[in-house]
Coordinates of C-alpha atoms in Angstrom, one line a residue:
Chain A
M68 CA 70.5 104.6 72.1
S69 CA 68.1 102.2 70.4
A70 CA 68.2 99.1 68.2
L71 CA 69.3 98.8 64.5
I72 CA 65.9 96.2 64.7
E73 CA 63.0 96.8 66.4
C74 CA 60.3 94.5 65.7
R75 CA 57.5 94.1 68.5
N76 CA 53.6 91.9 67.7
L77 CA 54.2 91.4 64.0
F78 CA 51.6 90.0 62.1
K79 CA 51.8 88.5 58.4
T80 CA 48.5 87.5 57.2
Y81 CA 47.8 86.0 54.4
Q82 CA 44.5 84.9 52.7
M83 CA 44.4 81.9 50.5
G84 CA 40.8 81.8 49.1
D85 CA 38.8 80.5 51.9
T86 CA 41.3 80.1 54.0
K87 CA 43.1 83.0 56.5
I88 CA 47.1 81.6 57.1
R89 CA 48.8 83.0 59.7
A90 CA 53.1 83.7 57.6
L91 CA 53.5 85.8 61.2
D92 CA 51.8 85.0 64.4
G93 CA 52.9 88.0 66.7
V94 CA 56.8 88.0 66.5
S95 CA 59.5 90.7 68.9
L96 CA 62.7 91.0 68.8
E97 CA 65.8 93.0 68.8
I98 CA 68.3 93.5 66.4
E99 CA 71.8 94.9 66.9
S100 CA 74.1 96.9 64.5
G101 CA 76.8 94.7 63.5
E102 CA 75.1 91.2 64.7
Y103 CA 75.7 87.8 63.1
V104 CA 72.0 86.5 62.7
A105 CA 71.0 82.6 61.2
V106 CA 67.4 82.7 59.9
M107 CA 66.4 79.2 60.7
G108 CA 62.7 76.8 60.1
A109 CA 61.3 74.8 57.9
S110 CA 59.8 75.9 55.0
G111 CA 56.1 78.1 55.0
S112 CA 58.0 78.9 58.7
G113 CA 57.7 82.0 58.7
K114 CA 61.3 82.5 58.5
S115 CA 61.3 83.8 54.1
T116 CA 58.2 85.9 55.0
F117 CA 60.4 87.3 57.8
M118 CA 63.0 88.4 55.8
N119 CA 60.5 89.9 53.3
L120 CA 59.5 93.1 55.4
L121 CA 62.9 93.9 57.2
G122 CA 63.7 94.2 53.7
A123 CA 59.9 96.6 53.2
L124 CA 59.6 93.6 49.6
D125 CA 56.7 93.3 52.1
R126 CA 54.3 95.5 54.6
P127 CA 53.3 93.9 58.2
T128 CA 50.2 92.9 58.4
A129 CA 50.1 94.1 62.3
G130 CA 52.2 95.5 64.1
F131 CA 54.9 97.9 64.9
L132 CA 58.4 97.6 62.7
R133 CA 61.6 99.6 62.5
V134 CA 64.6 99.3 60.4
D135 CA 68.0 101.3 60.4
G136 CA 65.3 104.5 62.3
A137 CA 62.9 103.8 59.4
L138 CA 59.3 102.3 60.7
L139 CA 58.1 100.3 58.0
N140 CA 54.7 99.9 59.1
Q141 CA 54.5 103.3 57.7
L142 CA 56.0 103.8 54.9
T143 CA 54.7 104.7 51.2
A144 CA 55.8 102.9 48.7
E145 CA 58.4 105.5 47.1
Q146 CA 59.9 104.9 50.8
E147 CA 59.7 102.5 51.0
A148 CA 62.1 101.8 47.9
E149 CA 64.6 103.9 49.2
F150 CA 64.8 102.4 52.8
R151 CA 66.2 99.1 50.0
G152 CA 68.5 101.5 48.1
R153 CA 69.2 102.5 51.5
S154 CA 69.5 100.4 53.7
I155 CA 69.0 97.0 52.4
G156 CA 71.6 95.1 50.3
F157 CA 70.5 91.5 49.5
V158 CA 71.6 88.7 48.5
F159 CA 69.1 85.7 46.6
Q160 CA 69.8 82.1 46.5
Q161 CA 69.2 82.0 42.8
F162 CA 71.9 85.9 41.6
N163 CA 69.2 87.7 40.3
L164 CA 71.4 88.5 38.5
L165 CA 71.3 90.6 34.7
P166 CA 71.5 88.7 32.0
R167 CA 73.8 90.3 28.6
T168 CA 75.1 92.9 31.4
S169 CA 79.0 93.3 32.1
A170 CA 79.4 91.8 36.1
V171 CA 80.7 95.6 37.1
E172 CA 77.0 97.2 35.3
N173 CA 75.5 95.2 37.6
V174 CA 77.6 95.7 41.0
A175 CA 77.0 99.6 40.1
L176 CA 72.8 98.5 39.4
P177 CA 72.0 99.9 42.2
L178 CA 73.5 103.5 42.1
V179 CA 72.1 104.3 39.7
Y180 CA 68.3 104.0 41.0
A181 CA 70.2 105.9 44.3
G182 CA 71.5 108.3 41.0
V183 CA 74.4 108.2 42.0
P184 CA 76.9 109.3 38.1
A185 CA 78.0 107.0 35.4
A186 CA 81.8 107.3 36.4
E187 CA 81.5 107.7 40.4
R188 CA 79.5 104.4 39.4
R189 CA 80.8 102.7 38.0
K190 CA 85.0 104.0 40.3
R191 CA 82.7 102.7 43.2
A192 CA 81.2 99.5 41.6
M193 CA 85.5 97.8 41.0
A194 CA 86.1 98.4 43.9
R195 CA 84.0 96.1 45.5
L196 CA 84.0 93.9 42.5
E197 CA 88.1 94.3 43.4
Q198 CA 87.0 94.1 47.4
M199 CA 85.9 90.6 45.6
G200 CA 89.2 88.9 44.0
L201 CA 86.8 89.2 40.9
A202 CA 88.7 92.6 39.1
E203 CA 89.5 91.4 36.5
R204 CA 86.1 89.8 35.3
Y205 CA 85.0 93.7 35.1
D206 CA 82.9 93.3 31.1
H207 CA 82.7 89.5 32.1
H208 CA 78.7 88.4 31.7
P209 CA 76.8 86.0 33.8
S210 CA 77.1 84.1 31.7
Q211 CA 79.8 83.6 31.2
L212 CA 81.3 83.7 35.7
S213 CA 81.0 80.1 37.5
G214 CA 78.1 80.4 40.6
G215 CA 80.8 81.3 42.9
Q216 CA 81.6 84.0 40.8
Q217 CA 78.1 85.4 40.3
Q218 CA 77.2 84.5 43.8
R219 CA 80.1 86.7 44.5
V220 CA 78.8 89.8 42.1
A221 CA 75.7 90.1 43.5
I222 CA 77.9 90.4 47.0
A223 CA 79.5 93.4 45.9
R224 CA 75.9 94.7 44.6
A225 CA 74.0 93.9 47.0
L226 CA 77.8 95.9 49.5
V227 CA 78.0 98.9 46.2
N228 CA 75.6 101.5 48.6
D229 CA 77.2 100.2 52.0
P230 CA 73.7 99.6 53.3
Q231 CA 73.4 99.0 57.0
I232 CA 72.2 95.4 56.6
L233 CA 72.9 92.2 54.8
L234 CA 69.7 90.4 54.5
A235 CA 70.9 86.8 52.4
D236 CA 67.4 84.5 51.8
E237 CA 70.0 81.0 51.0
P238 CA 72.6 82.0 49.0
T239 CA 75.4 79.0 49.8
G240 CA 71.9 77.0 48.3
A241 CA 73.0 76.6 44.6
L242 CA 76.4 76.2 45.2
D243 CA 78.4 73.3 45.6
S244 CA 79.9 73.1 49.3
K245 CA 83.5 74.0 48.4
T246 CA 82.2 76.5 47.4
S247 CA 79.6 77.1 49.9
A248 CA 82.2 77.8 52.5
D249 CA 84.2 80.4 50.4
I250 CA 81.5 82.3 50.3
M251 CA 80.4 81.8 53.9
A252 CA 84.1 82.8 54.6
L253 CA 83.0 86.8 52.4
F254 CA 80.2 86.6 55.2
D255 CA 81.7 86.8 58.0
S256 CA 84.5 88.0 56.7
L257 CA 82.3 91.3 55.9
N258 CA 80.2 91.0 60.3
R259 CA 84.5 91.6 61.7
D260 CA 84.2 94.2 59.1
G261 CA 81.5 95.6 61.4
I262 CA 78.5 95.2 58.8
T263 CA 75.1 93.1 59.7
V264 CA 74.8 89.9 58.0
I265 CA 71.4 88.2 58.6
L266 CA 71.1 85.2 56.8
V267 CA 67.6 82.7 56.0
T268 CA 68.4 79.3 55.9
H269 CA 67.7 75.6 56.8
E270 CA 71.3 74.4 56.5
Q271 CA 72.6 73.8 60.3
D272 CA 75.9 73.6 59.4
V273 CA 75.2 77.5 57.6
A274 CA 73.3 78.5 60.7
D275 CA 76.2 77.6 63.3
H276 CA 78.3 80.6 61.3
A277 CA 76.6 83.2 62.5
K278 CA 76.5 83.8 66.2
R279 CA 72.6 84.5 67.1
Q280 CA 70.2 81.4 65.8
L281 CA 67.3 82.6 65.4
V282 CA 63.8 79.4 64.3
F283 CA 61.2 79.9 63.3
K284 CA 57.3 77.1 63.5
D285 CA 54.4 78.8 62.8
G286 CA 55.2 81.6 62.8
R287 CA 56.7 82.0 65.8
V288 CA 60.5 82.8 66.6
V289 CA 60.6 79.5 68.8
E290 CA 64.7 79.5 69.5
D291 CA 66.5 82.0 69.9
R292 CA 70.2 81.0 70.5
S293 CA 73.6 82.9 70.6
Chain B
M163 CA 67.7 106.9 36.5
S164 CA 68.7 109.2 33.4
L165 CA 67.1 108.7 30.2
L166 CA 70.1 107.7 28.3
A167 CA 70.5 104.8 29.9
S168 CA 66.7 103.8 29.6
I169 CA 66.8 103.8 26.2
R170 CA 70.1 101.8 26.2
I171 CA 68.6 99.1 28.3
A172 CA 65.8 99.4 25.9
L173 CA 68.2 98.9 22.4
I174 CA 69.7 96.4 24.8
A175 CA 66.2 94.7 24.8
L176 CA 65.2 95.6 21.5
R177 CA 68.2 94.0 20.2
V178 CA 68.1 90.6 22.3
N179 CA 64.7 90.0 20.5
A180 CA 65.0 91.7 17.7
L181 CA 62.5 89.0 15.0
R182 CA 60.3 89.6 17.8
S183 CA 60.6 93.0 17.5
A184 CA 60.6 93.7 14.7
L185 CA 57.0 91.2 13.9
A186 CA 55.4 94.0 16.3
M187 CA 56.8 97.7 14.7
L188 CA 55.0 96.3 11.3
G189 CA 51.6 97.8 12.4
V190 CA 53.0 100.7 13.5
I191 CA 55.1 100.5 10.3
I192 CA 52.9 100.2 7.6
G193 CA 50.0 102.7 9.3
V194 CA 53.0 105.0 10.0
A195 CA 53.7 104.6 6.0
S196 CA 50.2 104.4 5.1
V197 CA 48.7 108.2 6.8
I198 CA 52.4 109.3 4.6
V199 CA 51.9 108.3 2.1
L200 CA 47.8 109.4 2.5
V201 CA 47.6 112.8 3.2
S202 CA 50.9 113.4 -0.2
I203 CA 48.9 112.4 -2.8
S204 CA 45.8 115.0 -0.8
E205 CA 47.7 117.1 -0.3
G206 CA 49.6 116.6 -3.7
T207 CA 46.0 117.3 -5.5
K208 CA 44.8 119.5 -3.3
R209 CA 48.2 121.9 -4.8
A210 CA 46.8 120.5 -8.2
V211 CA 43.0 121.5 -8.3
E212 CA 44.1 125.2 -6.7
A213 CA 46.2 125.1 -9.2
Q214 CA 44.0 124.2 -11.1
I215 CA 41.1 127.1 -10.6
A216 CA 44.8 129.4 -10.7
S217 CA 44.8 128.4 -14.3
F218 CA 40.9 129.5 -14.4
G219 CA 41.3 132.7 -12.9
A220 CA 40.3 132.6 -8.8
N221 CA 37.0 133.8 -9.1
L222 CA 35.9 133.0 -12.4
L223 CA 31.7 133.0 -13.4
I224 CA 31.3 131.1 -16.4
I225 CA 27.8 132.7 -17.8
R226 CA 25.9 130.7 -21.3
P227 CA 21.9 131.1 -22.4
G228 CA 20.6 128.7 -20.9
S229 CA 18.1 126.4 -22.8
S230 CA 14.3 128.0 -24.8
I231 CA 11.2 126.8 -24.7
F232 CA 8.5 127.4 -27.0
G233 CA 5.5 125.5 -26.8
G234 CA 6.6 123.4 -24.5
R235 CA 9.4 122.2 -26.3
R236 CA 12.8 122.8 -24.9
G237 CA 15.7 123.5 -26.6
G238 CA 18.3 122.1 -24.7
A239 CA 21.2 124.5 -23.4
G240 CA 22.6 126.7 -25.0
S241 CA 19.5 127.3 -26.8
A242 CA 18.0 130.1 -25.9
T243 CA 19.0 133.3 -27.1
P244 CA 22.1 134.5 -27.2
L245 CA 24.2 136.3 -25.0
T246 CA 25.5 139.6 -26.4
D247 CA 27.9 142.6 -26.2
G248 CA 25.6 144.3 -25.7
D249 CA 25.7 142.6 -22.3
V250 CA 29.4 142.3 -21.4
L251 CA 29.1 145.8 -21.5
A252 CA 26.1 146.2 -19.6
L253 CA 27.8 143.9 -17.4
A254 CA 31.1 145.5 -16.9
N255 CA 29.6 148.7 -16.7
E256 CA 26.8 148.1 -14.1
V257 CA 28.4 145.6 -11.7
P258 CA 29.9 147.2 -9.1
G259 CA 33.5 144.4 -7.6
M260 CA 33.6 143.2 -11.3
A261 CA 38.1 142.5 -12.7
G262 CA 36.7 141.9 -16.3
V263 CA 34.5 140.9 -18.4
S264 CA 34.9 139.5 -21.4
G265 CA 32.4 137.5 -23.8
E266 CA 34.3 134.8 -26.3
V267 CA 33.2 133.0 -29.8
S268 CA 35.7 131.2 -31.3
T269 CA 35.7 128.7 -34.2
S270 CA 37.9 126.2 -36.1
A271 CA 40.0 126.8 -39.2
T272 CA 43.3 126.0 -41.0
A273 CA 46.2 128.8 -39.4
V274 CA 49.1 128.6 -42.5
F275 CA 53.0 129.6 -42.0
G276 CA 55.5 130.0 -45.6
G277 CA 54.0 126.0 -46.5
V278 CA 53.2 124.4 -42.9
N279 CA 49.2 124.8 -42.0
W280 CA 47.7 123.7 -38.7
S281 CA 44.3 123.7 -37.9
T282 CA 43.1 124.7 -34.9
R283 CA 40.2 126.2 -32.0
I284 CA 39.9 130.5 -33.0
S285 CA 39.0 132.4 -29.8
G286 CA 37.8 135.8 -30.9
V287 CA 37.4 137.4 -27.3
N288 CA 37.8 141.1 -25.4
A289 CA 40.2 142.9 -24.3
D290 CA 40.3 141.3 -20.4
Y291 CA 39.6 138.1 -21.4
F292 CA 43.8 137.5 -21.6
D293 CA 43.0 139.3 -17.8
V294 CA 39.8 136.9 -17.0
R295 CA 40.9 134.0 -18.2
A296 CA 44.4 134.7 -16.8
W297 CA 46.5 133.2 -19.6
V298 CA 49.8 135.2 -19.9
I299 CA 51.1 137.1 -22.3
D300 CA 54.8 135.2 -22.9
E301 CA 56.1 137.7 -26.0
G302 CA 54.8 140.9 -27.1
R303 CA 52.1 142.1 -26.6
A304 CA 47.7 141.6 -25.5
F305 CA 45.2 144.3 -28.3
A306 CA 44.1 147.0 -26.6
P307 CA 41.0 147.9 -25.9
A308 CA 40.5 150.6 -28.2
E309 CA 41.8 147.2 -31.2
E310 CA 38.6 146.0 -29.4
S311 CA 36.3 146.8 -32.5
S312 CA 38.9 147.8 -35.3
G313 CA 38.2 144.9 -37.1
R314 CA 42.4 145.8 -37.1
R315 CA 43.5 141.8 -38.7
F316 CA 45.4 140.8 -35.0
V317 CA 46.5 137.5 -33.1
V318 CA 47.6 136.2 -29.7
V319 CA 48.8 132.9 -30.4
G320 CA 49.4 129.5 -27.8
Q321 CA 52.5 127.9 -27.4
T322 CA 50.8 124.6 -30.1
I323 CA 50.6 127.3 -32.7
V324 CA 55.2 128.7 -31.7
R325 CA 55.3 124.8 -32.0
E326 CA 53.9 123.4 -34.9
L327 CA 54.1 126.4 -37.2
F328 CA 57.1 128.7 -35.7
D329 CA 59.3 125.2 -34.7
G330 CA 59.6 126.8 -31.4
A331 CA 61.0 130.5 -32.5
D332 CA 59.5 133.6 -31.6
P333 CA 56.2 134.6 -34.4
V334 CA 55.4 138.1 -33.2
G335 CA 56.2 140.3 -36.0
Q336 CA 55.4 137.7 -38.5
T337 CA 52.1 137.0 -40.7
L338 CA 49.7 134.0 -41.3
R339 CA 47.4 133.3 -43.1
I340 CA 43.6 132.2 -42.3
Q341 CA 41.3 131.5 -44.5
G342 CA 42.7 133.6 -46.9
Q343 CA 43.2 136.6 -44.8
P344 CA 46.6 137.2 -43.5
F345 CA 47.0 138.0 -39.8
E346 CA 49.8 139.4 -38.0
I347 CA 50.5 138.4 -34.7
I348 CA 51.2 140.6 -32.0
G349 CA 51.8 138.1 -29.3
T350 CA 51.9 134.7 -27.3
V351 CA 50.3 133.6 -24.1
A352 CA 52.1 131.0 -21.6
A353 CA 51.4 127.6 -21.7
K354 CA 48.5 126.7 -19.6
G355 CA 49.4 122.5 -20.5
E356 CA 45.9 120.2 -20.5
S357 CA 42.9 121.1 -18.7
S358 CA 40.7 118.8 -17.1
W359 CA 39.5 117.1 -19.8
G360 CA 42.3 116.7 -21.7
A361 CA 42.1 119.5 -24.0
D362 CA 45.0 120.5 -24.8
Q363 CA 45.0 124.9 -23.5
D364 CA 47.6 126.0 -25.7
D365 CA 46.6 124.5 -29.4
I366 CA 44.8 128.6 -30.0
I367 CA 44.6 131.6 -31.6
F368 CA 43.4 134.1 -30.5
M369 CA 41.9 138.0 -31.9
P370 CA 39.5 140.7 -30.6
L371 CA 36.0 139.4 -31.1
A372 CA 35.1 142.1 -34.1
T373 CA 37.6 140.2 -36.0
A374 CA 36.7 136.7 -35.3
R375 CA 32.3 138.0 -36.6
Q376 CA 33.7 140.1 -39.5
R377 CA 36.3 138.5 -40.9
L378 CA 36.2 134.9 -40.6
G379 CA 31.9 134.7 -39.3
A380 CA 32.2 133.4 -36.2
G381 CA 29.0 133.3 -34.1
Q382 CA 26.5 134.4 -36.2
R383 CA 23.8 133.4 -35.0
P384 CA 20.5 135.9 -37.2
P385 CA 19.4 137.1 -36.4
T386 CA 20.5 137.8 -32.2
R387 CA 23.2 140.7 -32.8
D388 CA 27.0 140.4 -32.3
P389 CA 26.1 137.4 -30.6
V390 CA 28.1 135.8 -28.2
S391 CA 28.6 131.8 -26.4
V392 CA 29.3 133.2 -23.2
I393 CA 31.1 135.5 -20.7
Y394 CA 33.7 135.4 -18.3
A395 CA 34.0 137.3 -15.8
D396 CA 36.7 137.9 -13.6
V397 CA 34.9 139.2 -9.6
A398 CA 37.8 141.2 -7.8
A399 CA 39.1 140.1 -5.1
G400 CA 38.4 140.5 -1.4
E401 CA 33.7 140.3 -4.0
D402 CA 31.3 138.7 -2.1
V403 CA 30.8 136.3 -4.7
D404 CA 27.4 135.0 -4.0
R405 CA 27.0 139.6 -4.3
V406 CA 28.4 139.6 -7.7
I407 CA 26.1 137.2 -9.0
A408 CA 23.3 138.9 -8.2
D409 CA 23.6 141.6 -9.5
I410 CA 24.5 140.2 -12.8
E411 CA 21.1 137.9 -12.8
D412 CA 19.4 140.8 -11.6
I413 CA 21.0 143.0 -15.2
L414 CA 20.5 140.4 -17.7
R415 CA 16.9 139.6 -16.5
V416 CA 15.7 143.3 -17.6
R417 CA 17.7 142.8 -20.5
R418 CA 16.3 139.9 -21.7
E419 CA 12.5 141.3 -20.7
I420 CA 12.1 137.6 -18.1
L421 CA 9.4 138.1 -15.7
P422 CA 9.4 138.4 -12.9
G423 CA 8.4 134.6 -11.6
A424 CA 9.6 133.0 -14.5
E425 CA 12.6 131.2 -14.3
D426 CA 16.1 132.7 -16.1
D427 CA 16.9 131.8 -19.2
F428 CA 21.1 131.1 -19.4
S429 CA 23.6 130.6 -15.9
V430 CA 26.4 132.1 -14.1
G431 CA 28.3 129.4 -13.6
N432 CA 31.5 129.5 -10.6
L433 CA 33.9 127.1 -11.9
A434 CA 35.9 127.7 -8.6
E435 CA 33.3 126.3 -6.5
F436 CA 32.5 123.6 -8.4
I437 CA 35.7 122.9 -8.2
R438 CA 35.7 122.9 -4.8
A439 CA 33.4 120.9 -4.1
R440 CA 34.4 118.0 -7.0
N441 CA 37.0 118.5 -4.3
E442 CA 35.3 118.2 -1.8
T443 CA 34.5 115.0 -1.9
E444 CA 38.0 114.2 -2.3
N445 CA 39.3 114.9 0.1
Q446 CA 36.0 112.7 2.3
L447 CA 37.6 109.5 0.5
G448 CA 40.6 110.8 2.2
L449 CA 39.4 111.7 5.1
L450 CA 38.0 107.4 5.1
L451 CA 41.1 106.2 4.1
A452 CA 42.7 108.2 6.5
V453 CA 40.2 106.3 8.9
G454 CA 41.6 102.7 7.8
A455 CA 45.1 104.2 7.8
A456 CA 44.2 105.3 11.9
I457 CA 42.4 102.2 12.2
V458 CA 46.0 100.2 10.9
L459 CA 48.0 102.3 12.9
L460 CA 45.9 100.9 16.3
V461 CA 45.7 97.8 15.5
G462 CA 49.3 98.2 15.1
G463 CA 48.9 99.6 18.9
I464 CA 47.5 97.1 19.7
G465 CA 50.3 94.2 18.7
I466 CA 53.2 97.0 20.4
M467 CA 50.9 96.3 24.0
N468 CA 51.0 92.6 23.4
I469 CA 54.8 92.3 23.4
M470 CA 55.6 95.1 25.9
L471 CA 53.0 92.7 27.9
V472 CA 55.4 89.4 27.5
S473 CA 58.3 91.4 28.3
V474 CA 57.5 93.0 31.5
T475 CA 56.0 89.2 32.3
E476 CA 59.7 87.8 30.6
R477 CA 61.5 89.8 32.9
T478 CA 59.5 89.5 36.3
R479 CA 62.8 88.6 37.8
E480 CA 64.3 91.5 36.6
I481 CA 61.8 94.2 37.8
G482 CA 61.6 92.4 41.5
L483 CA 65.5 92.1 40.9
R484 CA 65.6 96.2 40.3
L485 CA 62.6 97.1 43.5
A486 CA 64.7 95.0 46.1
V487 CA 67.7 97.2 44.8
G488 CA 66.3 100.9 44.7
A489 CA 64.6 101.3 41.8
R490 CA 61.3 103.2 42.6
Q491 CA 57.9 102.3 40.8
R492 CA 58.7 105.1 38.5
D493 CA 61.9 103.6 37.7
I494 CA 60.1 100.8 36.7
R495 CA 56.8 101.8 34.8
N496 CA 59.6 104.4 32.4
Q497 CA 61.8 102.0 31.6
F498 CA 59.2 99.9 29.3
L499 CA 57.7 103.4 29.0
I500 CA 60.7 103.7 26.7
E501 CA 61.1 100.2 26.0
S502 CA 57.7 100.4 23.9
I503 CA 57.9 104.5 22.1
V504 CA 62.6 103.6 21.1
L505 CA 59.6 100.3 19.3
C506 CA 57.1 103.0 18.3
L507 CA 60.0 105.3 17.0
F508 CA 62.0 102.8 14.9
G509 CA 58.3 101.6 13.4
G510 CA 57.6 105.3 12.2
A511 CA 61.4 105.8 10.7
M512 CA 61.1 102.8 8.9
G513 CA 57.0 103.2 8.5
L514 CA 58.3 106.6 7.3
A515 CA 61.4 105.5 4.6
A516 CA 58.3 103.1 4.2
G517 CA 55.7 105.8 3.3
I518 CA 57.9 108.2 1.2
G519 CA 59.3 105.7 -0.7
G520 CA 55.3 104.9 -1.1
T521 CA 55.3 108.6 -2.1
L522 CA 57.1 108.8 -4.3
I523 CA 56.6 105.8 -6.9
Y524 CA 52.4 106.9 -6.5
A525 CA 53.6 110.4 -7.7
E526 CA 55.5 109.3 -10.3
I527 CA 53.5 106.8 -11.5
G528 CA 50.4 109.7 -11.6
Q529 CA 52.2 112.6 -12.9
L530 CA 51.0 114.4 -9.5
E531 CA 53.5 116.4 -7.7
I532 CA 53.8 115.2 -4.5
A533 CA 56.0 116.6 -2.4
V534 CA 56.6 114.7 1.9
S535 CA 56.5 118.0 3.7
P536 CA 57.9 118.3 7.0
L537 CA 55.2 118.8 8.3
I538 CA 54.4 114.6 7.6
V539 CA 57.4 113.6 9.1
G540 CA 56.5 115.4 12.2
I541 CA 52.8 113.7 12.0
A542 CA 54.6 111.2 11.1
I543 CA 57.4 110.9 14.6
S544 CA 54.9 112.4 17.0
A545 CA 52.1 109.6 15.8
S546 CA 54.3 106.9 17.0
V547 CA 55.3 108.7 19.4
L548 CA 51.9 109.0 20.9
V549 CA 51.4 104.9 19.8
G550 CA 54.0 104.7 22.0
V551 CA 53.1 105.7 25.6
F552 CA 49.6 105.5 24.7
F553 CA 50.4 101.4 24.4
G554 CA 52.8 100.9 27.0
L555 CA 51.6 102.6 29.5
Y556 CA 49.5 99.7 30.3
P557 CA 52.1 97.2 30.5
A558 CA 54.2 99.9 32.2
Q559 CA 52.0 100.7 35.6
R560 CA 50.7 96.7 35.7
A561 CA 55.4 96.2 35.7
A562 CA 55.3 99.7 38.2
R563 CA 53.4 97.6 40.2
L564 CA 54.5 94.1 40.1
N565 CA 54.5 93.1 43.7
P566 CA 58.2 92.8 44.8
I567 CA 58.4 89.3 46.5
D568 CA 56.3 88.1 43.8
A569 CA 58.5 89.3 40.9
L570 CA 61.4 88.1 42.3
R571 CA 59.7 84.2 43.1
H572 CA 58.7 84.4 39.3
E573 CA 60.0 81.9 37.8

């Protein structure tokens, strides 16, 4: 049984004017199903680039990358979209909820693109909102919700497609410490239920929730501690 | 994503920026409205012209004597030797493909009935005249060919005569007096209204040609015997009008003893052709205006494109998010394309309303019979959809090709 995420000699270079920037400089590692991983490093260390590659938001320049059975270095744009919809749940620092759209519709958005019929979309979105303790606020718009509630709606949205992997990019970056703790507790419990959680953070106390910490520097993994 | 869901999203997006959307639509509104007004007016004019042609007789030829040349002095139109009854007969008998031929002489006279008098035009014609000039007998009858030369005092009167002398009552069987002589009214003709130059065509009394000559002295041109001032000929449907004209010319040249190589001293005019030719110029004007309307629509489309580009830029993060949760490029493209089409359809609908309103106002002012046909409505709607697709495609493609990371990071 191969690992859920497997990457070998992963390179990503950007052309910035005349200079080439090596955002990823030969990364090789595996992440098993059910792991709880924190990706750390200073800004410009390559941690965000690594996350973008895992989520098929970007393509590697060279190397091998397989996530949840999909060879991400070989997919077409259409296959990438399908992969993102099926395998990955994204959580962003700024929540990225659609304004003027109710909580339940925000949660149901991935199902729209997965071709799920409207009635079932609503049922599944409501179930996830309930899991996040926001069932009564299903018809609230993001502007009517607190930051913590908005991030929970975003997590519900990330989970609605039953993905293998939850990718969270600084999920507590825009929240106060009390709310941050609530959100991190939520991630802990989701991981206990079996989902693979990978979070990018530069805060040590957030990273400490994870069971494994990857530290990036200059496009390489310099530390991999469990 | 389903079409309905896309339309809903588009409506929400447009409502959020209602004023901006309305302004963006303005070009399309004006463009569609002007297209509708112009097409309607041009259709109405065409119909009026067709009606005019029909009222003259569809394939009417008008034959007149030309100018006389006497010792180098040219006498002006109609000064040449008049046409005669003999010419009328010859054309009727010798030219194949003729539906009817009639000469006409005319004079002015005062008609009197029961103490009321009315000065009008008297027209002496052959029996074929009513068919040739598309006059419809309303009451009674027209005179028969046998009555043409009998000199009997029969008349057929126009609706203006019916109105002025008989107060609109059926005058058939009554006798009116012209120059002191009694004339029996045997029929009336249905109204034709004004001619294209504004004369009242219904202010007329018809009588057999010979009667007009003998009783009223109409059209006398000594030394010519039995002259007519003009001959009307109706070419039978399906016949080659040019061939008939050539035949008429051949016969008249022989009858009028014109030497080979000399110019005709008569003219054969084709009124329908003349009207169509005039209409052609009007059509070209219409075409020019239509091009103008198309340019307005084009500018409107550019407005749509501009606003769609703004919308794509504003919603870059939303696009990034949609891509991240599994939207394919074509989902994004379709979403913005539908938004653009919905925008244009709204504009088209408003333009349609404005155009119909404008057309009705024009019809009211111009006294023109104009109807907005379903075809025009179809054109308006498909034009707006076309503008929406054409000018929405580029912004939509741009949205669809956004890099998800850049889109998500967009401020």
